[in-house]
mmCIF file of C-alpha atoms in Angstrom:
data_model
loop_
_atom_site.group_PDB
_atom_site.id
_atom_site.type_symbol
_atom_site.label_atom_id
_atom_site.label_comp_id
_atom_site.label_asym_id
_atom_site.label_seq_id
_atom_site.Cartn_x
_atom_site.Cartn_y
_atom_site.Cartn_z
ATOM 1 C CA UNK L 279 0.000 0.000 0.000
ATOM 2 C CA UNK L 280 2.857 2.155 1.239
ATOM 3 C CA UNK L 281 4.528 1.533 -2.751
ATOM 4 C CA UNK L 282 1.111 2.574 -4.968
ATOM 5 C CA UNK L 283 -0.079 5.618 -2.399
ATOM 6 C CA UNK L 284 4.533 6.672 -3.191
ATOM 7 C CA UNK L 285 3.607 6.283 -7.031
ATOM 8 C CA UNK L 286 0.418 8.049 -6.439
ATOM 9 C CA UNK L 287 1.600 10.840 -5.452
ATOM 10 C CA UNK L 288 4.639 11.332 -6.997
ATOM 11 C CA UNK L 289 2.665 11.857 -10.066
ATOM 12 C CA UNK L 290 1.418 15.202 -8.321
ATOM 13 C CA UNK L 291 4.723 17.185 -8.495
ATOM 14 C CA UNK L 292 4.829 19.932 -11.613
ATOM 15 C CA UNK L 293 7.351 20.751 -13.694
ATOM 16 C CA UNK L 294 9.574 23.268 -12.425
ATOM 17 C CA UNK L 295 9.006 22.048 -8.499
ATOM 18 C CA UNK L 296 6.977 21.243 -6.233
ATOM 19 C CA UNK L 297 3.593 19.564 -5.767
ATOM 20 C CA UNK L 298 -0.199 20.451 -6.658
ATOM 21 C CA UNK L 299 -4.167 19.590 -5.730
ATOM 22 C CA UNK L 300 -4.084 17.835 -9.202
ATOM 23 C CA UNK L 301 -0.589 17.534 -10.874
ATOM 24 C CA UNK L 302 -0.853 20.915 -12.175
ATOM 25 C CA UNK L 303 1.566 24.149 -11.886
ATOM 26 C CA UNK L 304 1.783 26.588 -10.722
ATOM 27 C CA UNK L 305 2.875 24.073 -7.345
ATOM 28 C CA UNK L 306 1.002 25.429 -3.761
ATOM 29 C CA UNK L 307 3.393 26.259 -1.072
ATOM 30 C CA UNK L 308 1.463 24.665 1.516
ATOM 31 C CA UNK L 309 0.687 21.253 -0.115
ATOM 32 C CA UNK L 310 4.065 20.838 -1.478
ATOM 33 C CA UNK L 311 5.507 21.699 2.464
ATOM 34 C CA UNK L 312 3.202 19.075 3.938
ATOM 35 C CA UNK L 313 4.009 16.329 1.008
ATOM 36 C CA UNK L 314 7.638 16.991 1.635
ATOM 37 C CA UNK L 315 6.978 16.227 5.525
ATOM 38 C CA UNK L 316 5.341 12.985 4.036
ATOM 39 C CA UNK L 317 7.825 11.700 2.064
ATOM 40 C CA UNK L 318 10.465 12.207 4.698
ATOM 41 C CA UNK L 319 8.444 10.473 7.086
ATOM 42 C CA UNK L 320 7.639 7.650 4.380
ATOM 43 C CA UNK L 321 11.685 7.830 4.309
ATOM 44 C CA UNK L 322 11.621 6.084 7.356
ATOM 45 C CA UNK L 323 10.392 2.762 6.534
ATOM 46 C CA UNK L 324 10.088 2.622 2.693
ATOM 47 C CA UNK L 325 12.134 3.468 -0.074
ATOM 48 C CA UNK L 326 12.037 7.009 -1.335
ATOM 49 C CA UNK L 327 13.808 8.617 -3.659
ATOM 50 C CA UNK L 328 16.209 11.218 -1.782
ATOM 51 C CA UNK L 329 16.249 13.468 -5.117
ATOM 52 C CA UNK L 330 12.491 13.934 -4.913
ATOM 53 C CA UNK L 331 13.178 15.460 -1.059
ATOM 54 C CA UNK L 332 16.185 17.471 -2.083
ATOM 55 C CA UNK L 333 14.314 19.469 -5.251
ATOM 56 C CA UNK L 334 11.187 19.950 -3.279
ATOM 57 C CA UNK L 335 13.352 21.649 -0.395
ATOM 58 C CA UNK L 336 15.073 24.068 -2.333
ATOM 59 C CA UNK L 337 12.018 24.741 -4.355
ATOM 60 C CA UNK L 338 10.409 25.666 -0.722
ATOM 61 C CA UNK L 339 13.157 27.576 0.142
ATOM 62 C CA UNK L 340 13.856 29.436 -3.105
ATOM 63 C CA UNK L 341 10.295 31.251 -2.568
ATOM 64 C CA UNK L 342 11.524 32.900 0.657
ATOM 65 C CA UNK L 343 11.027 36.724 1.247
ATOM 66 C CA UNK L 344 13.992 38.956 2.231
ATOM 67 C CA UNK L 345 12.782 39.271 5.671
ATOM 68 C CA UNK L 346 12.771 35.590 5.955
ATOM 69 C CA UNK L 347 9.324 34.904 5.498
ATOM 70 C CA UNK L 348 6.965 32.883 2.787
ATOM 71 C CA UNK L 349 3.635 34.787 1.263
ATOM 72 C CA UNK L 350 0.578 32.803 0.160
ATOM 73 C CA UNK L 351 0.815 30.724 -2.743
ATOM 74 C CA UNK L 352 -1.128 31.520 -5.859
ATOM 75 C CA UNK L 353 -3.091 29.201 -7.227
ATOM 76 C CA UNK L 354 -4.784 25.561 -6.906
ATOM 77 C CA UNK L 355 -7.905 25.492 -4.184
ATOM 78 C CA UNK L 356 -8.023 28.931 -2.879
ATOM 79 C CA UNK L 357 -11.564 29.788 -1.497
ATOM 80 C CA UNK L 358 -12.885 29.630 1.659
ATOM 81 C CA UNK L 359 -11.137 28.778 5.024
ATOM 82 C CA UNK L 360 -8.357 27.485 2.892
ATOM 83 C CA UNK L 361 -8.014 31.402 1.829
ATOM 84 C CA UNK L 362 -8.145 32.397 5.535
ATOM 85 C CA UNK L 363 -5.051 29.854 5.793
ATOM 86 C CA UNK L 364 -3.003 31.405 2.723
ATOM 87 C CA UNK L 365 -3.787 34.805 3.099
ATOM 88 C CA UNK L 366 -1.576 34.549 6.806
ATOM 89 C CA UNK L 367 1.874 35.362 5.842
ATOM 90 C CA UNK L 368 2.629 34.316 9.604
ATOM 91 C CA UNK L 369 0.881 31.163 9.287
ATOM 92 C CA UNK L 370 2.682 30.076 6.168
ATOM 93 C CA UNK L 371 5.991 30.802 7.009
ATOM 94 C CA UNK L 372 5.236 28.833 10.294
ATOM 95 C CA UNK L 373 4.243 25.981 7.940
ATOM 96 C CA UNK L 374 6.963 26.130 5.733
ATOM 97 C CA UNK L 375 9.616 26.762 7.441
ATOM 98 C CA UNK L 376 8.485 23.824 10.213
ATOM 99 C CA UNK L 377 8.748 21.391 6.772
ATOM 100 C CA UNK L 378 11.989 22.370 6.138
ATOM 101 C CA UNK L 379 13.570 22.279 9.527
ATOM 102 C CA UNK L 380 11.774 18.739 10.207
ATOM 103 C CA UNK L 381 12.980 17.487 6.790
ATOM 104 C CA UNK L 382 16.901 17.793 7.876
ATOM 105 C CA UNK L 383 17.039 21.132 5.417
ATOM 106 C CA UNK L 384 20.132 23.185 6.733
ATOM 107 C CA UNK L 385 20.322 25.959 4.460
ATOM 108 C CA UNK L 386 19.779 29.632 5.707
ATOM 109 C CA UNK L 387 16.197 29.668 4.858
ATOM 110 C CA UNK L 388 15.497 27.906 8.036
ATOM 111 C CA UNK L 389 16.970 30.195 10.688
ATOM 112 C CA UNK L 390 15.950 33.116 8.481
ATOM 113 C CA UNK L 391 11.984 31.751 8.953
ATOM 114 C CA UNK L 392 12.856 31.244 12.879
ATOM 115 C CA UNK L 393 14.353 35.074 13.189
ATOM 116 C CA UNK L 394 10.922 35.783 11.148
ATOM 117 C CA UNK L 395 8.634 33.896 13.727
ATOM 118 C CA UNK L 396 10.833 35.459 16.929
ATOM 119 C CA UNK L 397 10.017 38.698 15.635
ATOM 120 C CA UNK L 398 6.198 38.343 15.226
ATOM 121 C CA UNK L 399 5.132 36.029 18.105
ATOM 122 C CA UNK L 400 2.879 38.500 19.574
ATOM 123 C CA UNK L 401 0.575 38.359 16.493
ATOM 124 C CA UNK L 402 0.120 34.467 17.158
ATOM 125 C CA UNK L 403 -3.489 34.422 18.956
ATOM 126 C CA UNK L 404 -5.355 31.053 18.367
ATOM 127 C CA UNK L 405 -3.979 27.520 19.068
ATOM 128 C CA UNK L 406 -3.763 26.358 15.204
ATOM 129 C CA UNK L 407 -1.193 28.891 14.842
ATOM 130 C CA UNK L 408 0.288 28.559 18.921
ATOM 131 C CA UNK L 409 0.879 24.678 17.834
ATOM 132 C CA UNK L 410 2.293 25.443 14.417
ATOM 133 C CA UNK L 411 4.868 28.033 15.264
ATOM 134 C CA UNK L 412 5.727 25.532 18.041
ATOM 135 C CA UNK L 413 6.538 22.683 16.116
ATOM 136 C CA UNK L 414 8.644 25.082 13.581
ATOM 137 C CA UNK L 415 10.777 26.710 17.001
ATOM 138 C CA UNK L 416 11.550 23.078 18.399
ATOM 139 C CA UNK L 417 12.048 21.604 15.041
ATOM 140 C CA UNK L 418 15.276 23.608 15.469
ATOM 141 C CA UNK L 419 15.835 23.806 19.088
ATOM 142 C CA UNK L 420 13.921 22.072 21.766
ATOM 143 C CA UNK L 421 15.148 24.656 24.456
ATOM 144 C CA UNK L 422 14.310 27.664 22.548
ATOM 145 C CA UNK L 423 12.808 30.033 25.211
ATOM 146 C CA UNK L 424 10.105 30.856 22.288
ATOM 147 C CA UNK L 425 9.201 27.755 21.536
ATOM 148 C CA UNK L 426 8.878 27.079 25.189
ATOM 149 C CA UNK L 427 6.667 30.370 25.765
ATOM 150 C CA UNK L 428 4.408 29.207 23.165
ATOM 151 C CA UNK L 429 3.616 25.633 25.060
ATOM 152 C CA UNK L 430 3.296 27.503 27.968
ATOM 153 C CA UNK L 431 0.100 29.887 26.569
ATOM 154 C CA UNK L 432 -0.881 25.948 24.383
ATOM 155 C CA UNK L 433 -1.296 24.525 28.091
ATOM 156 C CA UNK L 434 -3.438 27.577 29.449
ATOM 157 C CA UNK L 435 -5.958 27.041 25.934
ATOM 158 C CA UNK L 436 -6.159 23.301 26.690
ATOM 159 C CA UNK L 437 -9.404 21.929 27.711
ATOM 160 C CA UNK L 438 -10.024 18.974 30.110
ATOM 161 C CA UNK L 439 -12.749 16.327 30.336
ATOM 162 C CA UNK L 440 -12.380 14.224 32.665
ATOM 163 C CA UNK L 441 -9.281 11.645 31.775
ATOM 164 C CA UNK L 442 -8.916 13.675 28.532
ATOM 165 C CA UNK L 443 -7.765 16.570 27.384
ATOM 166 C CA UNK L 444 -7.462 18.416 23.461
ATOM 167 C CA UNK L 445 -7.197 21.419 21.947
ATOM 168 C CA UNK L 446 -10.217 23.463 20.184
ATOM 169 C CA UNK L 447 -9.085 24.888 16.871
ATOM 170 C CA UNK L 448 -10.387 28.458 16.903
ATOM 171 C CA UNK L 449 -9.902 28.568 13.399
ATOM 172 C CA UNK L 450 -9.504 26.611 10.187
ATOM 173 C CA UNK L 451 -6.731 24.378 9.528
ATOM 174 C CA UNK L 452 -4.399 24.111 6.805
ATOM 175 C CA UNK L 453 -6.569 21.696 4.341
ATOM 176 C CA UNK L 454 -10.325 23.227 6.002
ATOM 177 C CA UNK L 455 -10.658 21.221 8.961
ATOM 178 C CA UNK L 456 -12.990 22.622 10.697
ATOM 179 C CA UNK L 457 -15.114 21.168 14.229
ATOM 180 C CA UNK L 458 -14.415 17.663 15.674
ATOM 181 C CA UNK L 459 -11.458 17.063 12.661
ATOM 182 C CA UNK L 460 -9.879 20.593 13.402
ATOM 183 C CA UNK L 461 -9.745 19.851 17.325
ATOM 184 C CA UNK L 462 -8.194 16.662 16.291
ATOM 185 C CA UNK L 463 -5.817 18.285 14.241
ATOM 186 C CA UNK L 464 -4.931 20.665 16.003
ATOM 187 C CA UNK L 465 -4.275 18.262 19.233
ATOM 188 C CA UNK L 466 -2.518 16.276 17.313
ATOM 189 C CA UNK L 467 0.114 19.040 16.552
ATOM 190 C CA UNK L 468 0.029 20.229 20.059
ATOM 191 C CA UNK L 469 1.598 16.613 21.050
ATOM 192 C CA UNK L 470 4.051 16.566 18.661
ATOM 193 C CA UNK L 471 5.736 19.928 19.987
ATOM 194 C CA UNK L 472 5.030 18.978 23.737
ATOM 195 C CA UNK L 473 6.915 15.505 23.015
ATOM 196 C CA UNK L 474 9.638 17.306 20.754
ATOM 197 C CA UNK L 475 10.524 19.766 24.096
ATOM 198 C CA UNK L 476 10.021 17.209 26.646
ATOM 199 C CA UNK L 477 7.447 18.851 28.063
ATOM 200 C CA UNK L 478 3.856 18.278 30.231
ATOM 201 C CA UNK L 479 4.109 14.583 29.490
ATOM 202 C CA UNK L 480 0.843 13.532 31.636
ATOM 203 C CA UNK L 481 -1.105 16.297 29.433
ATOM 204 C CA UNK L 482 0.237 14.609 26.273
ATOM 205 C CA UNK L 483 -0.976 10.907 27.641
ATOM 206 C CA UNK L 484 -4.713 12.542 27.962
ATOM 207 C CA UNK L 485 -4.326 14.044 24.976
ATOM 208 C CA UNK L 486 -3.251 10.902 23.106
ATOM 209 C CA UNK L 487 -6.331 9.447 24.748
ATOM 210 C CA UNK L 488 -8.581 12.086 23.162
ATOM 211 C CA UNK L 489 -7.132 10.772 20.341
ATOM 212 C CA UNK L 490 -8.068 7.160 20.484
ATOM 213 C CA UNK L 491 -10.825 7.784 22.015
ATOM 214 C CA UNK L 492 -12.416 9.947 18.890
ATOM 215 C CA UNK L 493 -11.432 7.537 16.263
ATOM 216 C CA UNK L 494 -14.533 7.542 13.489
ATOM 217 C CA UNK L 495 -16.477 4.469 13.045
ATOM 218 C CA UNK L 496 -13.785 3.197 10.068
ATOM 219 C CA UNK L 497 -11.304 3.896 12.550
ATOM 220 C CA UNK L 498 -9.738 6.867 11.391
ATOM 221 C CA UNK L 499 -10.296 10.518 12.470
ATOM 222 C CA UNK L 500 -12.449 12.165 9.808
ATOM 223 C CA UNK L 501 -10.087 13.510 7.238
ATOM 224 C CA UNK L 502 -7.229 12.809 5.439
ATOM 225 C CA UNK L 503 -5.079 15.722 8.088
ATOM 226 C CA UNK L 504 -6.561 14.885 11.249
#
């Protein structure tokens, strides 16, 4: 399965870099920075070819702005919440620049996005963004008293039921998730930076019980992101 969904997708990327909704340039920013995250972690335990990785990092990091940061991607499904998402020059470099830095990119893109986020922190409000610009600050340094700030204010928006706990969205995700699959989502990031800093381990157990606990009746958790 691993070796036809690979094939699959493969066939997405344009010419000239990067990937798109349906094989077809110009590439989006945002899809190409979360199939990059994919293949790396396919990486892991199947074949992948390391050129595909390589080309689709630089062609992330070749769209950088001077001050470090990445503006919305034209193009491909742009209306609605998924607007809201590309429209946020904060959000997107967040996104990106958390690909790259997860991928094992080290050019100067990377620290360029961090020095970016470190600069506009106070402008992060709802816990989509809190948990992305988390992930993209411990991606490069676990310790980093930003990244560490921004779990602190994830912990105060966390909400507890009983032997559970999650995150609410408070806004669309990346790919429209929205409700029960945006929570999900959103939680799901959350963990991921918690675990990368070593921090609030119980809260992470409840919140990987949230998880399990609102698997859909096929066993997933609603959409293809969540």
């Amino acid at each position: 399965y691993i070796n036809l969904g690979y094939q699959r997708l493969v066939t997405f990327e344009v010419p000239g870099g990067g990937f798109e909704w349906f094989g077809k340039a110009p590439a989006h920013r945002i899809l190409t920075a979360y199939g990059l995250m994919e293949f790396h972690d396919m990486s892991k335990v199947h074949e992948v070819d390391p050129a595909i990785i390589a080309r689709t990092q630089q062609w992330l990091a070749k769209g950088q702005e001077s001050d470090g940061s990445y503006k919305p991607a034209e193009g491909g499904i742009r209306e609605g919440a998924i607007n809201k998402f590309t429209d946020d020059v904060l959000r997107n470099t967040a996104y990106v620049t958390w690909a790259l830095a997860s991928t094992g990119y080290s050019g100067p893109e990377v620290r360029k996005g961090v020095d970016y986020l470190h600069k506009h922190l106070s402008d992060v409000k709802e816990t989509y963004t809190l948990a992305l610009a988390a992930n993209t600050l411990a991606a490069v340094d676990p310790e980093d008293d930003d990244a560490l700030s921004l779990l602190k204010r994830l912990f105060e928006k966390r909400k507890e039921d009983n032997d559970v706990v999650y995150w609410p969205a408070e806004s669309e995700t990346a790919m429209h998730g929205t409700g029960a699959a945006g929570d999900i989502e959103v939680t799901g990031l959350a963990i991921q930076a918690f675990i990368r800093c070593g921090r609030e381990l119980g809260t992470v157990g409840k919140a990987i019980t949230y998880l399990v606990k609102n698997k859909d009746a096929y066993g997933t958790w609603q959409s293809t992101q969540a």
